[in-house]
């Protein structure tokens, strides 16, 4: 049995995500800023990280993202299920990022559910289809 090939993530400074606007909704400053730096190094425009539903709603009201990376558990015990539903209803590609293995989410609401810590190639693969949408 052969293992599936591992794809190398793009080089820093790559323009693989040029023109893509991505919202990060993540209450961990370290995780959120790390994601932001990584996505910007791939050419994406990034808003956030937003640590609360109110922060995320404000950013979305300014500009609808192409993709939203959304953690389930936010600051002060907030859960982002309502935000995920709203983004999905607006046609935003939602990629759920969570430190928990069991994420109870309605089928079809998220394009992908990634468990932290995430591999860069898997993150990129979950975002990239938004280029064609």
Tab-separated table of C-alpha atoms in Angstrom:
chain	number	residue	atom	x	y	z
A	1	UNK	CA	0.000	0.000	0.000
A	2	UNK	CA	1.504	3.330	-0.993
A	3	UNK	CA	1.111	6.557	0.927
A	4	UNK	CA	-0.550	9.511	-0.747
A	5	UNK	CA	1.957	12.040	-2.049
A	6	UNK	CA	2.737	14.961	0.216
A	7	UNK	CA	2.602	18.248	-1.634
A	8	UNK	CA	5.064	20.879	-0.611
A	9	UNK	CA	3.511	24.216	0.323
A	10	UNK	CA	4.428	27.167	-1.875
A	11	UNK	CA	7.571	29.133	-1.192
A	12	UNK	CA	7.403	32.262	0.946
A	13	UNK	CA	6.709	35.158	-1.394
A	14	UNK	CA	4.685	32.940	-3.730
A	15	UNK	CA	1.669	34.545	-5.376
A	16	UNK	CA	-0.481	31.408	-5.314
A	17	UNK	CA	-3.305	33.222	-3.462
A	18	UNK	CA	-3.014	36.635	-5.162
A	19	UNK	CA	-6.328	38.480	-5.234
A	20	UNK	CA	-7.991	36.252	-2.655
A	21	UNK	CA	-9.508	38.046	0.356
A	22	UNK	CA	-9.454	35.859	3.487
A	23	UNK	CA	-11.026	36.490	6.888
A	24	UNK	CA	-9.469	34.865	9.961
A	25	UNK	CA	-11.743	34.329	12.970
A	26	UNK	CA	-9.514	32.987	15.736
A	27	UNK	CA	-9.261	33.946	19.412
A	28	UNK	CA	-5.666	32.788	19.867
A	29	UNK	CA	-3.440	35.731	18.959
A	30	UNK	CA	-0.481	33.450	18.167
A	31	UNK	CA	-2.476	31.182	15.866
A	32	UNK	CA	-4.313	34.068	14.190
A	33	UNK	CA	-1.242	36.188	13.501
A	34	UNK	CA	0.723	33.144	12.359
A	35	UNK	CA	-2.023	32.278	9.865
A	36	UNK	CA	-2.178	35.891	8.707
A	37	UNK	CA	1.558	36.052	8.043
A	38	UNK	CA	1.499	32.709	6.211
A	39	UNK	CA	-1.473	33.637	4.001
A	40	UNK	CA	-0.016	37.065	3.205
A	41	UNK	CA	3.281	35.402	2.244
A	42	UNK	CA	1.247	33.406	-0.311
A	43	UNK	CA	-0.222	36.622	-1.745
A	44	UNK	CA	-3.653	36.732	-0.051
A	45	UNK	CA	-5.236	39.851	1.391
A	46	UNK	CA	-6.129	39.055	4.997
A	47	UNK	CA	-8.526	40.594	7.513
A	48	UNK	CA	-8.310	39.718	11.169
A	49	UNK	CA	-7.697	37.861	13.231
A	50	UNK	CA	-11.091	38.582	14.757
A	51	UNK	CA	-11.411	37.104	18.248
A	52	UNK	CA	-15.184	37.577	18.670
A	53	UNK	CA	-18.362	37.297	16.620
A	54	UNK	CA	-18.804	41.092	16.804
A	55	UNK	CA	-15.287	41.698	15.441
A	56	UNK	CA	-15.895	39.223	12.624
A	57	UNK	CA	-19.296	40.762	11.760
A	58	UNK	CA	-17.702	44.221	11.577
A	59	UNK	CA	-15.015	43.000	9.169
A	60	UNK	CA	-17.570	41.177	6.993
A	61	UNK	CA	-19.754	44.302	6.848
A	62	UNK	CA	-16.792	46.213	5.406
A	63	UNK	CA	-16.027	43.631	2.705
A	64	UNK	CA	-17.306	40.124	2.043
A	65	UNK	CA	-14.407	37.667	2.077
A	66	UNK	CA	-13.780	34.976	-0.513
A	67	UNK	CA	-12.787	32.537	2.234
A	68	UNK	CA	-13.205	32.554	6.011
A	69	UNK	CA	-11.018	30.506	8.334
A	70	UNK	CA	-13.178	30.167	11.435
A	71	UNK	CA	-12.380	28.638	14.826
A	72	UNK	CA	-15.399	27.184	16.649
A	73	UNK	CA	-14.439	28.315	20.166
A	74	UNK	CA	-13.914	32.076	20.376
A	75	UNK	CA	-13.184	34.557	23.155
A	76	UNK	CA	-15.331	34.534	26.308
A	77	UNK	CA	-16.881	31.163	25.465
A	78	UNK	CA	-18.530	32.281	22.213
A	79	UNK	CA	-19.243	29.568	19.664
A	80	UNK	CA	-19.096	30.524	15.986
A	81	UNK	CA	-21.861	28.277	14.571
A	82	UNK	CA	-24.158	31.237	13.837
A	83	UNK	CA	-21.316	33.091	12.079
A	84	UNK	CA	-20.520	29.994	10.005
A	85	UNK	CA	-24.182	29.788	8.945
A	86	UNK	CA	-24.237	33.490	7.991
A	87	UNK	CA	-21.016	33.273	5.991
A	88	UNK	CA	-22.204	30.122	4.218
A	89	UNK	CA	-25.531	31.817	3.359
A	90	UNK	CA	-23.572	34.740	1.856
A	91	UNK	CA	-21.676	32.350	-0.410
A	92	UNK	CA	-18.392	32.581	1.502
A	93	UNK	CA	-16.221	29.465	1.467
A	94	UNK	CA	-15.869	28.508	5.150
A	95	UNK	CA	-12.941	26.471	6.418
A	96	UNK	CA	-13.375	25.515	10.066
A	97	UNK	CA	-10.194	25.328	12.118
A	98	UNK	CA	-10.424	23.734	15.541
A	99	UNK	CA	-8.305	22.216	18.250
A	100	UNK	CA	-11.122	19.764	18.940
A	101	UNK	CA	-11.495	16.502	17.024
A	102	UNK	CA	-15.304	16.464	17.208
A	103	UNK	CA	-16.892	19.476	15.521
A	104	UNK	CA	-20.689	19.273	15.353
A	105	UNK	CA	-21.524	21.123	12.174
A	106	UNK	CA	-24.399	20.756	9.726
A	107	UNK	CA	-23.411	18.968	6.534
A	108	UNK	CA	-22.368	21.351	3.785
A	109	UNK	CA	-21.812	24.405	6.001
A	110	UNK	CA	-18.025	24.140	5.778
A	111	UNK	CA	-15.875	23.353	2.759
A	112	UNK	CA	-13.358	21.720	5.106
A	113	UNK	CA	-12.793	21.071	8.798
A	114	UNK	CA	-9.141	21.195	9.779
A	115	UNK	CA	-7.795	20.181	13.161
A	116	UNK	CA	-5.066	22.333	14.692
A	117	UNK	CA	-2.183	22.179	14.267
A	118	UNK	CA	-2.674	22.207	10.494
A	119	UNK	CA	-0.271	21.185	7.778
A	120	UNK	CA	0.378	24.025	5.356
A	121	UNK	CA	-0.361	21.915	2.257
A	122	UNK	CA	-3.738	20.825	3.680
A	123	UNK	CA	-4.611	24.424	4.587
A	124	UNK	CA	-3.712	25.599	1.098
A	125	UNK	CA	-5.742	22.813	-0.529
A	126	UNK	CA	-8.803	23.821	1.530
A	127	UNK	CA	-8.491	27.468	0.449
A	128	UNK	CA	-7.498	27.112	-3.191
A	129	UNK	CA	-10.839	25.958	-4.633
A	130	UNK	CA	-12.177	29.450	-3.838
A	131	UNK	CA	-10.073	30.708	-6.766
A	132	UNK	CA	-12.401	28.911	-9.168
A	133	UNK	CA	-15.678	29.860	-7.481
